[in-house]
Coordinates of C-alpha atoms and ligand atoms in Angstrom, one line a residue:
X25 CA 0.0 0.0 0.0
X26 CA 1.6 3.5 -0.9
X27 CA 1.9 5.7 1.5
X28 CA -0.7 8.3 0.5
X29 CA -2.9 5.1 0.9
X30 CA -1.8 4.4 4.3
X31 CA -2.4 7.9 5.7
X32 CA -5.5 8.7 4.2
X33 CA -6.6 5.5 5.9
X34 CA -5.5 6.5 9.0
X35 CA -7.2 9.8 8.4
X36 CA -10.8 8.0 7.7
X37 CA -13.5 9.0 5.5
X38 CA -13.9 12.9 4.4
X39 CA -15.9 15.1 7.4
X40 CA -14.5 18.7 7.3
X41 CA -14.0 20.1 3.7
X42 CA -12.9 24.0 3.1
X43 CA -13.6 26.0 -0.2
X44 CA -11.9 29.1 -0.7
X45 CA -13.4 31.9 -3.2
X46 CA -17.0 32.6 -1.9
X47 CA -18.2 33.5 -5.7
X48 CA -20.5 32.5 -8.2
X49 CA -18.7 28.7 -8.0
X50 CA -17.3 28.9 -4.3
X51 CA -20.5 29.4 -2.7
X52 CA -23.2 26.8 -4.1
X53 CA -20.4 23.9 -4.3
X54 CA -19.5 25.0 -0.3
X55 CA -23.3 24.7 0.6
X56 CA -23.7 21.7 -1.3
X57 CA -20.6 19.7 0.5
X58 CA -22.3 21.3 3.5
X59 CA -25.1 19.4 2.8
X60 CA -23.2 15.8 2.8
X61 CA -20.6 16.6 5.7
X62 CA -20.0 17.8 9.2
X63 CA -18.6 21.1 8.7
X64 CA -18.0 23.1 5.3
X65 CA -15.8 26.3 5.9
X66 CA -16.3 28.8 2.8
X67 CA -12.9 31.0 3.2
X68 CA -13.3 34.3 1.8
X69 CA -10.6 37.1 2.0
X70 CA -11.9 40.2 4.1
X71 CA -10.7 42.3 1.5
X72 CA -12.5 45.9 1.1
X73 CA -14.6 44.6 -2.1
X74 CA -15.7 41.2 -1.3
X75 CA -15.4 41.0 3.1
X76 CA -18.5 41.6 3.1
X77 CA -19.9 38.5 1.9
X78 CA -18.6 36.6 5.1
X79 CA -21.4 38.5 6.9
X80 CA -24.3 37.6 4.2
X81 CA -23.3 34.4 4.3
X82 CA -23.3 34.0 7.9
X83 CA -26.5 35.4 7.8
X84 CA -28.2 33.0 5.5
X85 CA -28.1 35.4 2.4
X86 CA -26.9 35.3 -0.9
X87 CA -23.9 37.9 -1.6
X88 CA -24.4 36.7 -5.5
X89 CA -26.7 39.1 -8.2
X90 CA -29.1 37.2 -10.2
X91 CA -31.5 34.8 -9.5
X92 CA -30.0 31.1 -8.2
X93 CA -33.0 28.7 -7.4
X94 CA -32.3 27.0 -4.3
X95 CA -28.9 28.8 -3.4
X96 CA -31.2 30.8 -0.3
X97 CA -32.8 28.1 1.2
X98 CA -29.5 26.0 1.0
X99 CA -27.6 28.9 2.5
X100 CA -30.3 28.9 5.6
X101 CA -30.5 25.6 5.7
X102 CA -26.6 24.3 6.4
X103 CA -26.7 27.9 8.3
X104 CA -29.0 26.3 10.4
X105 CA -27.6 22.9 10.6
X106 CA -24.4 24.5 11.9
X107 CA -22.7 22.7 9.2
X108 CA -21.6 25.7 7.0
X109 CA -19.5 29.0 7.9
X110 CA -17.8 31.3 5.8
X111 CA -14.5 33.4 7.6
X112 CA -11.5 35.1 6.8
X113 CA -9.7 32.6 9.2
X114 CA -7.5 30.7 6.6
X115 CA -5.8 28.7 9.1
X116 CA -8.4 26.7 9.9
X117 CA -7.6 25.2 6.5
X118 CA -5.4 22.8 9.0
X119 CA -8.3 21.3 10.2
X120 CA -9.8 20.1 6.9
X121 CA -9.9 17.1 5.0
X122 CA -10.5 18.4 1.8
X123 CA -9.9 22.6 0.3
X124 CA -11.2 23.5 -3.1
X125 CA -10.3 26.3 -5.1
X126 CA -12.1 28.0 -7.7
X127 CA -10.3 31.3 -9.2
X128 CA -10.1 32.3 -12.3
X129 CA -7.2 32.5 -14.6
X130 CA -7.4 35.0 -17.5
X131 CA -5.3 35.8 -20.2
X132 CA -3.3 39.4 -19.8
X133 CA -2.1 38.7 -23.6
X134 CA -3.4 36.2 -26.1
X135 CA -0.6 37.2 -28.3
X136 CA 2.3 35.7 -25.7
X137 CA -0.4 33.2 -24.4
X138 CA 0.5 34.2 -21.2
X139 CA -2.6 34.2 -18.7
X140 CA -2.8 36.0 -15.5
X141 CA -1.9 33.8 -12.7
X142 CA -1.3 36.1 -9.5
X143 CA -4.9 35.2 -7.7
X144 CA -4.3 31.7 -8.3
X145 CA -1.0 31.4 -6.7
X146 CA -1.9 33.4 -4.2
X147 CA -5.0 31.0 -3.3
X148 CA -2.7 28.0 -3.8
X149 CA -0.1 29.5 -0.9
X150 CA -2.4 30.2 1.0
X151 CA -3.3 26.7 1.3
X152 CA 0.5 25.7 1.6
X153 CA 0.9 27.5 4.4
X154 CA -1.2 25.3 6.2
X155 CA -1.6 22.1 4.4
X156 CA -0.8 19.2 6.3
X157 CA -0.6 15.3 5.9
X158 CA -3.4 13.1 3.9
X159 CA -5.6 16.7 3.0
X160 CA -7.1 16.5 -0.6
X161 CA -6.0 19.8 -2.3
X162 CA -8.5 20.6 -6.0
X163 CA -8.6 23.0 -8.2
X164 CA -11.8 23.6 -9.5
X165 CA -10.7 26.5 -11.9
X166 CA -10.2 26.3 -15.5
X167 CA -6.6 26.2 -16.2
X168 CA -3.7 25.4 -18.7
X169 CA -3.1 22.0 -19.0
X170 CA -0.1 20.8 -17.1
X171 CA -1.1 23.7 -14.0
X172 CA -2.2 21.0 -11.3
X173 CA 1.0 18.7 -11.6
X174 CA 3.1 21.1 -12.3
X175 CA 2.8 24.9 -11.4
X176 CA 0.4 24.0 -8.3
X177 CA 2.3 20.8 -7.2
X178 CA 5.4 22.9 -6.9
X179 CA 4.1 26.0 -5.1
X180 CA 2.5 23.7 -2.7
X181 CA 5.7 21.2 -1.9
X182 CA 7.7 25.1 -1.3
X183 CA 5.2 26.1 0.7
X184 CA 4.4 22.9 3.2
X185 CA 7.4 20.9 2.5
X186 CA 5.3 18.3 1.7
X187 CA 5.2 15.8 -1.0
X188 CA 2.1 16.6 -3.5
X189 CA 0.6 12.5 -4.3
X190 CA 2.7 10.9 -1.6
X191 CA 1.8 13.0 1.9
X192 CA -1.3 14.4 0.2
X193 CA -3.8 14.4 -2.5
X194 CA -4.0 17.0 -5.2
X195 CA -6.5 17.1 -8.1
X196 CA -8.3 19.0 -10.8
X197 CA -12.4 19.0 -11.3
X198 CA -13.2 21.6 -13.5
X199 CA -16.5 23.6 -12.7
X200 CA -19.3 23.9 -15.7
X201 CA -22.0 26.2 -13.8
X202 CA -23.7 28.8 -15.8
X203 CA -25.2 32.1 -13.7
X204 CA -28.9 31.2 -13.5
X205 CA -28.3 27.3 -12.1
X206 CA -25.8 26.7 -10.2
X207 CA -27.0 24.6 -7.8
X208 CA -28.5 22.1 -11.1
X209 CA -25.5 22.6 -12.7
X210 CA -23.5 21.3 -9.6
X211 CA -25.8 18.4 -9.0
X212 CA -27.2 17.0 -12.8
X213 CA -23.7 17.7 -15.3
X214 CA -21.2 15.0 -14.9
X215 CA -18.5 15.5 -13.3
X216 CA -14.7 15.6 -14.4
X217 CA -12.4 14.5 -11.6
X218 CA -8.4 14.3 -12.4
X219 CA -6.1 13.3 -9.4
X220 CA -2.3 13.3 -9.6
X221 CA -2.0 9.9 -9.3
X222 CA -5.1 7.2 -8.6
X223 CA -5.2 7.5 -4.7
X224 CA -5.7 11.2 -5.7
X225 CA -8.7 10.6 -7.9
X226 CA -9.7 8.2 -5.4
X227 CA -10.2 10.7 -2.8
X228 CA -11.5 13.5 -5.2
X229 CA -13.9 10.8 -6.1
X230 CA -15.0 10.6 -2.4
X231 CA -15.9 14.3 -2.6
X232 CA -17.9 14.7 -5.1
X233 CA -19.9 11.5 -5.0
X234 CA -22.3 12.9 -2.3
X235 CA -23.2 16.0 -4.3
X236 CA -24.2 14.2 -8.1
X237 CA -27.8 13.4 -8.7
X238 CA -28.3 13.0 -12.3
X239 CA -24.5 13.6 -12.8
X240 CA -21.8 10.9 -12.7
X241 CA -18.5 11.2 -11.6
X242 CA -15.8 10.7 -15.3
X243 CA -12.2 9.6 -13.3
X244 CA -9.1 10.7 -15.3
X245 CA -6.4 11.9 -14.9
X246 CA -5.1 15.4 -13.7
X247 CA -4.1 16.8 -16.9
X248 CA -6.6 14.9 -18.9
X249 CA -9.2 16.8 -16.5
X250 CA -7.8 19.9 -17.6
X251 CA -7.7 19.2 -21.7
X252 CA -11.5 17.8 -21.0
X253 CA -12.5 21.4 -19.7
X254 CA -10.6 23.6 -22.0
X255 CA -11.2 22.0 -25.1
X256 CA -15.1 21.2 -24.4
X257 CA -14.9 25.0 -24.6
X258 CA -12.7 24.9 -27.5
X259 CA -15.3 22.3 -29.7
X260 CA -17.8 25.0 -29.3
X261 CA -15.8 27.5 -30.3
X262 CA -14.9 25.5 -33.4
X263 CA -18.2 24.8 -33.9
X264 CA -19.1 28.5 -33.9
X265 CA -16.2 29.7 -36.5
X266 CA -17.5 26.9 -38.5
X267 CA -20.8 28.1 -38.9
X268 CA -19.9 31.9 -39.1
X269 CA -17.1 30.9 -41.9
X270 CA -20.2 29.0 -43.3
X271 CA -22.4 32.6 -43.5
X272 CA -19.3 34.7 -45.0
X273 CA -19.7 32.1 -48.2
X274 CA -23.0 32.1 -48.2
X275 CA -23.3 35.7 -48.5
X276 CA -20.1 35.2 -50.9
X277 CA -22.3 33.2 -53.0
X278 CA -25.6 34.8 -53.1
X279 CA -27.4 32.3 -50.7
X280 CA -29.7 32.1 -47.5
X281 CA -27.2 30.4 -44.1
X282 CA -30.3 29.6 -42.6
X283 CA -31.5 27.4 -45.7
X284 CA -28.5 25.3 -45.5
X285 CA -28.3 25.2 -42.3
X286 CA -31.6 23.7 -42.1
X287 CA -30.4 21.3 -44.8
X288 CA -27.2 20.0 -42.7
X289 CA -29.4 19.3 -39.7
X290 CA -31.8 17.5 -41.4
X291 CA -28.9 14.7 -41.4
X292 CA -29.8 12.5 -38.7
X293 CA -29.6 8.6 -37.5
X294 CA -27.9 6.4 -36.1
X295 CA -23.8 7.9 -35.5
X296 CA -24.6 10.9 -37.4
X297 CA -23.6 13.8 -35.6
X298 CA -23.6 17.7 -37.3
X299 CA -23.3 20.0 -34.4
X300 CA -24.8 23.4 -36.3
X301 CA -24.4 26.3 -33.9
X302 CA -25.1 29.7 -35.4
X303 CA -23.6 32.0 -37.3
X304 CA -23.2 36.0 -35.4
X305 CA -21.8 39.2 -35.2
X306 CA -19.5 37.4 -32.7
X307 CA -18.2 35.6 -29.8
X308 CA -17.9 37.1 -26.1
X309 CA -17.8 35.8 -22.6
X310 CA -15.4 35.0 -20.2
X311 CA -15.0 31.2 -21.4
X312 CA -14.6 30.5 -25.3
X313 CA -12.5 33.5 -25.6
X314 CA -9.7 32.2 -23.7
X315 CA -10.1 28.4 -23.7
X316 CA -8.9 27.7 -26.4
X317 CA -5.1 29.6 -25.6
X318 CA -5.1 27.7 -22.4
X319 CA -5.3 24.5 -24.8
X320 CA -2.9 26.1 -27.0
X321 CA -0.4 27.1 -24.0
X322 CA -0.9 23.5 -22.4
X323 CA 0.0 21.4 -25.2
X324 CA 3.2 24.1 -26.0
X325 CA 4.3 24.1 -22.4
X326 CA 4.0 20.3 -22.2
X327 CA 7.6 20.5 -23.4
X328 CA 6.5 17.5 -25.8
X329 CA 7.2 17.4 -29.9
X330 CA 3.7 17.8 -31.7
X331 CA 3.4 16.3 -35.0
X332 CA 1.2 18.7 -37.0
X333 CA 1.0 20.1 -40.6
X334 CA 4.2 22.2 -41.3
X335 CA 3.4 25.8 -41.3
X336 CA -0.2 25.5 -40.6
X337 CA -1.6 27.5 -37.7
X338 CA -4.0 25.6 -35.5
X339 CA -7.3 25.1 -36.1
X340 CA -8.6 26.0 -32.7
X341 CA -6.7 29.4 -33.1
X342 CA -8.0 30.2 -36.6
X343 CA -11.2 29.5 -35.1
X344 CA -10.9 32.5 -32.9
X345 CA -10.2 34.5 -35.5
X346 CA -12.9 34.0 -37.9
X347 CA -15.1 34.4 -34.8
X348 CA -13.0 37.7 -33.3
X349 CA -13.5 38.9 -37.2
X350 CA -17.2 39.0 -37.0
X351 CA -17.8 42.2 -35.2
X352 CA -15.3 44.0 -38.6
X353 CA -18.0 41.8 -40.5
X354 CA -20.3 44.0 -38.9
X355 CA -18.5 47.0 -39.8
X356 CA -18.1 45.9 -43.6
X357 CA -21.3 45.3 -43.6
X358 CA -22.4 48.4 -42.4
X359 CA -19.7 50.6 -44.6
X360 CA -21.3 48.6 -47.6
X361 CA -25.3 49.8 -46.4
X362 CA -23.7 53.4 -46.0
X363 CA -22.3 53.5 -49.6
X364 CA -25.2 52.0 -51.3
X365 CA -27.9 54.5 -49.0
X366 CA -26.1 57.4 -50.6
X367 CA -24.5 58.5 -46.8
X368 CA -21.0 58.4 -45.2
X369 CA -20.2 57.9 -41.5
X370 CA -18.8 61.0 -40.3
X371 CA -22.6 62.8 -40.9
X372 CA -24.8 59.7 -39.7
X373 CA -25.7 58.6 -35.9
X374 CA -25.9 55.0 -35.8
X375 CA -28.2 52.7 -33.0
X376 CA -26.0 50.0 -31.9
X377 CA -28.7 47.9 -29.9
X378 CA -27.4 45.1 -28.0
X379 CA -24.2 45.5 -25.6
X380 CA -24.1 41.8 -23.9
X381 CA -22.2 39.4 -24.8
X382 CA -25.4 36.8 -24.5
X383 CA -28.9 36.8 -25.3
X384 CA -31.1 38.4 -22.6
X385 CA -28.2 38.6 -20.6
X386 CA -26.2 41.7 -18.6
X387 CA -23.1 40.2 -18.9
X388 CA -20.9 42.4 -21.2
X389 CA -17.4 40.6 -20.5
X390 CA -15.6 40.6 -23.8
X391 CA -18.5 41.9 -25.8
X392 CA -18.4 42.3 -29.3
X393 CA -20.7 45.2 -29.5
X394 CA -17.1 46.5 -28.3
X395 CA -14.5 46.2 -31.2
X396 CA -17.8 47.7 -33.6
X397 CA -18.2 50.6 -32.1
X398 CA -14.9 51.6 -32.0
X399 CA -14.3 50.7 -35.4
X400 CA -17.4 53.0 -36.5
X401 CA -16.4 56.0 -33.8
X402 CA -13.4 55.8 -35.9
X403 CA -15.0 56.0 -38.9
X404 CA -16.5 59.6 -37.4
X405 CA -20.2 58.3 -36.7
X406 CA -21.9 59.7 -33.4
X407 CA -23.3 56.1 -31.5
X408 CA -26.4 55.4 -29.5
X409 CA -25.8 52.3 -27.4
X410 CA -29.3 50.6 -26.3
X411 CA -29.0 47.8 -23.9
X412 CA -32.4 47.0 -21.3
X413 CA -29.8 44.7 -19.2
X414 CA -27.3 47.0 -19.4
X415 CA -27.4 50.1 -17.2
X416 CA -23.9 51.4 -17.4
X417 CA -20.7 50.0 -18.8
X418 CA -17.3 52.1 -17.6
X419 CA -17.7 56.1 -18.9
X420 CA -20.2 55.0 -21.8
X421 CA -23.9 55.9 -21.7
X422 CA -26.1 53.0 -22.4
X423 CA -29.6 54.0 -23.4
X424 CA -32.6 52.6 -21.6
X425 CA -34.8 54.1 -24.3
X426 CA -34.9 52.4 -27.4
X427 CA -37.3 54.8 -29.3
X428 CA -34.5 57.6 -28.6
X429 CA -32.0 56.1 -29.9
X430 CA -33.0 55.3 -33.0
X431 CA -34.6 59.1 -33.5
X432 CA -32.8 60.3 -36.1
X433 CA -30.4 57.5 -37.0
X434 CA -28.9 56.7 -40.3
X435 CA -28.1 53.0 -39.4
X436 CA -29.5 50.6 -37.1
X437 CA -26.9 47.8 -36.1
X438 CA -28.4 44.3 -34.3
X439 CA -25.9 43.4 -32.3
X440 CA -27.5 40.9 -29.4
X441 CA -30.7 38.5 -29.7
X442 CA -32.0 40.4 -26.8
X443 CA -36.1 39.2 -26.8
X444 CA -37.0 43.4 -27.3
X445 CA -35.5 43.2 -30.6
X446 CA -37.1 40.4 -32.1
X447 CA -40.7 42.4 -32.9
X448 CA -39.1 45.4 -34.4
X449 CA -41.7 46.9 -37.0
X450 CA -40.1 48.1 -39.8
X451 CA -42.6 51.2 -40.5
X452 CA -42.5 52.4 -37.0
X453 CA -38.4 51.7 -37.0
X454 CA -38.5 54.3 -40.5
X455 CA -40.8 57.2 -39.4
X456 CA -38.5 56.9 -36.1
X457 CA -35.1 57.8 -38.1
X458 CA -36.4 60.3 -40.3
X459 CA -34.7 58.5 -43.5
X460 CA -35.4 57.9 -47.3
X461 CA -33.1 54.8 -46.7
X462 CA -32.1 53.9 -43.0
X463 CA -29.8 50.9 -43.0
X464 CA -30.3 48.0 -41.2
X465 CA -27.6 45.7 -40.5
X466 CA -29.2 42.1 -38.4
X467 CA -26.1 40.7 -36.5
X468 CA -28.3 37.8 -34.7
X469 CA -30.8 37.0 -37.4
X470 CA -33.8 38.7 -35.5
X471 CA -35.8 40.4 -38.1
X472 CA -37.5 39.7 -41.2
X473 CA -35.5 41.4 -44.3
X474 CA -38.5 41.4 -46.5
X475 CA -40.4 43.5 -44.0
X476 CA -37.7 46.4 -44.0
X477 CA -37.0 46.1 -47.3
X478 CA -40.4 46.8 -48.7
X479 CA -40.5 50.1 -46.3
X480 CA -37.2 51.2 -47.8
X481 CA -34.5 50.0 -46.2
X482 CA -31.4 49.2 -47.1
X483 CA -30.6 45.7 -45.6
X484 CA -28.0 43.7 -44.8
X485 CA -27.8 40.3 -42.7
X486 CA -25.0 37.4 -41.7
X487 CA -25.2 34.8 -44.0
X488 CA -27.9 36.3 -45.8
X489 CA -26.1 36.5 -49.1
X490 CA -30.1 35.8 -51.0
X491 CA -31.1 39.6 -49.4
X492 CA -27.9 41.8 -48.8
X493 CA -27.8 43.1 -52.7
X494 CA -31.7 43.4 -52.7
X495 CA -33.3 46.5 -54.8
X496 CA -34.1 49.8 -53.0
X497 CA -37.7 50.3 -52.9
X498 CA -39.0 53.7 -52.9
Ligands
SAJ17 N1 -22.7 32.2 -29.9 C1 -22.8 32.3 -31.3 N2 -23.4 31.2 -31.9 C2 -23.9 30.1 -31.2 C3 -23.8 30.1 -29.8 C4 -23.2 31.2 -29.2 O1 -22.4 33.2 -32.0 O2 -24.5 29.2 -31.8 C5 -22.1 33.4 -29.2 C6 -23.0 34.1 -28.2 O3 -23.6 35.1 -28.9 C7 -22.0 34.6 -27.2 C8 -20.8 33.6 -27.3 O4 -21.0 32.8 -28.5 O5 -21.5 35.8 -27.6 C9 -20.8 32.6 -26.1 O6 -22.0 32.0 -26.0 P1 -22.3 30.7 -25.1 O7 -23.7 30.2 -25.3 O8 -21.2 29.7 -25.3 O9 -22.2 31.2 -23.6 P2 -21.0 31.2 -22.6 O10 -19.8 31.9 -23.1 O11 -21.6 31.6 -21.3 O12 -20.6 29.6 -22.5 C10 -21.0 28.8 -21.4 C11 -20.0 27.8 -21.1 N3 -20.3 27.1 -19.9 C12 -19.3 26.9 -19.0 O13 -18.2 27.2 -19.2 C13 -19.7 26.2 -17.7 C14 -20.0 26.7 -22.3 O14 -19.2 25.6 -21.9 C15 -21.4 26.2 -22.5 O15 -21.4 25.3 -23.6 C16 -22.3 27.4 -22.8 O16 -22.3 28.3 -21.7 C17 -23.7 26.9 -23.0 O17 -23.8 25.9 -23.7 O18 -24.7 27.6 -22.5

């Protein structure tokens, strides 16, 4: 028996587990674990910005925005139980038999593929500093491939003089919670769980057993964990770029996206698989933009020779790039309405409606809407941002009042599926900008063409290659 064996079976089965990060992943996975053992302690930092969560927590509240069915009562209930507690005290992490860590690890340049690592070594001491013999150490973050036996292992051996897989456990299980579900998501996705070696997945698997009910646990290892969870992010991605290279032909080519897009799904049976996403003015968020480079970096960092087509970029990469080209798509397409409506942008005020990243959404992180409108404030046009989930975004104004913004506008520019734009009545949209020939550029496929074209529009659409050199009515 190895001696990681040997100690954790002194130690017994898991009671006390610690999670540090009480945010939007920290809190629902401590009060589930609080659910399924003694004592859960939810560490949080009592730093200026985020101290004061300890006190919500503490009190049975929620410290997150948003609604999260079930995350209340769960709070009140371990509250209740005595089985949960956040604090700033991290060296109760001693007294733990298992400390989870969820902190995020962006990119400061995609260029250098260098990502951001400061709060996650920070977290990762912290836990040195008190780590002692048979505790099971996991990262739940998404990270490069080749961070939990490698940069984390090392940082925690200087730290506690320990030796990471022989006097204690260290593992990766990526989180895949979306705002709106945590608590489901938790409980019903399967769940990834990579140890260092097997006595490490062994115990990880002990963790998160108790908190699955329609998920099941997928044992791998640590590294393979952290490919899984990058490049699950990276597929879709892919999958994305394929569909908006897709619409750039299609419009090449004269022909409706949406028609053969319909056509490729129709392909079903037995071991067929198409995945058609949809084409758009773009990719944001805070996951597929960086995913893939963490892939990238992992597999370059691995230190291992990859075979691959000589002087061919990789795919994933390209991917990014077809999809980070969509919002100048946008602009194209826009510079294109302009010329054929007889106007330039330096004397026009365009209606950029839509500043999320995601459908009915007021998360803005790496929005698209971004790169367009400074492309077009470039170009000299004055820009009326509408957004009804978006109150205020650094020094720009974001309009709450649709009708305003498109008063007087030469252009109106779709660029977020938002459920207010998908009734937009052409006639009303015309008397509102005061125009011969507004333009109207669709960047999520929400409105009909044939309905704006007929009141005089000029319109243009992704992938809508059958309508974007359509006649000017009169
Ligand atoms: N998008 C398209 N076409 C599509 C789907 C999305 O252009 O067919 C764009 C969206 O407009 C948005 C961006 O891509 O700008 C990202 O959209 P998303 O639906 O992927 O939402 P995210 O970024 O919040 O991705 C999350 C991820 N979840 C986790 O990391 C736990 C991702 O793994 C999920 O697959 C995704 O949600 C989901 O499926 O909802």
């Amino acid at each position: 028996m190895s001696k990681l064996s040997e100690i954790l079976k002194k130690k017994g089965p898991i009671r006390k587990v610690g999670v540090i990060g009480m945010g939007y992943v920290g809190i629902p996975s401590a009060v589930l674990f609080a659910e399924h053992f003694d004592h859960v302690w939810g560490f949080q930092r009592a730093s200026r910005t985020s101290g004061y969560k300890i006190e919500m927590l503490n009190n049975g509240t929620s410290p997150l925005k948003g609604e999260e069915p079930g995350l209340e009562d769960l709070i009140r209930k371990v509250r209740s139980l005595g089985s949960f507690e956040s604090t700033s005290d991290f060296s109760k992490i001693k007294d733990v038999d298992a400390i989870t860590l969820a902190i995020q690890t962006p990119f400061k340049d995609k260029g250098e593929l260098e990502p951001d690592f400061g709060a996650l070594e920070e977290g990762i001491r912290q836990i040195g500093k008190y780590l002692d013999e048979g505790i099971l150490v996991v990262l739940e973050s998404t990270i490069t491939p080749g961070t939990t036996q490698g940069f984390a292992a090392d940082i925690l051996k200087e730290e506690s003089g320990l030796i990471p897989g022989e006097d204690f456990a260290l593992a990766h299980a990526p989180e895949r919670v979306m705002v709106g579900r945590l608590i489901r998501n938790i409980q019903e996705h399967d769940r990834i769980v990579g140890g260092i070696n097997k006595e490490s997945t062994g115990r990880a698997v002990e963790l998160y057993t108790p908190v699955l009910t329609k998920g099941k646990i997928i044992a791998m290892d640590a590294t393979a964990a952290e490919v899984t969870k990058t490049a699950e992010n990276t597929f879709r991605d892919l999958q994305i770029a394929a569909m908006n290279e897709l619409a750039l032909y299609c419009e090449a080519m004269g022909i409706n996206v949406y028609d053969v897009r319909t056509g490729i799904d129709s392909l079903k049976g037995e071991g067929i698989t198409r995945a058609v996403l949809y084409p758009g003015a773009g990719v944001g968020g805070h996951c597929l933009t960086k995913d893939t480079y963490h892939l990238e970096r992992g597999v370059k960092i691995s230190g291992s020779k990859l075979d691959y087509p000589a002087d061919s970029e990789s795919l994933y990469v390209l991917a990014r790039k077809i999809n980070d080209f969509m919002p100048m798509h946008m602009y194209n397409l826009t510079s294109e309405g302009f010329t054929r409506a007889g106007m330039k942008f330096n004397d026009s005020k365009i209606a950029l409606l839509g500043w999320a990243f995601l459908n009915n959404s007021d998360d803005t992180r790496n929005t698209p809407s971004e790169p367009y409108f400074d492309m077009v404030k470039k170009a000299g046009a004055r820009v009326c941002v509408h957004d009804p989930y978006v109150p205020e975004y650094g020094s720009l104004t974001i309009s709450q009042d649709m009708e305003e913004c498109i008063k007087g506008a030469t252009a109106i520019v779709i660029f977020t599926g938002h459920k207010h734009y998908l009734n937009l009545k052409a006639s009303a949209l015309k008397k509102l900008t005061g125009c011969p020939h507004p333009i109207i550029i669709d960047g999520r496929n929400v409105i009909d063409p044939d309905s704006f074209i007929r009141e005089g529009f000029v319109y243009k659409g992704i992938g809508r290659g059958d309508k974007n050199q359509h006649d000017i009515s009169e």
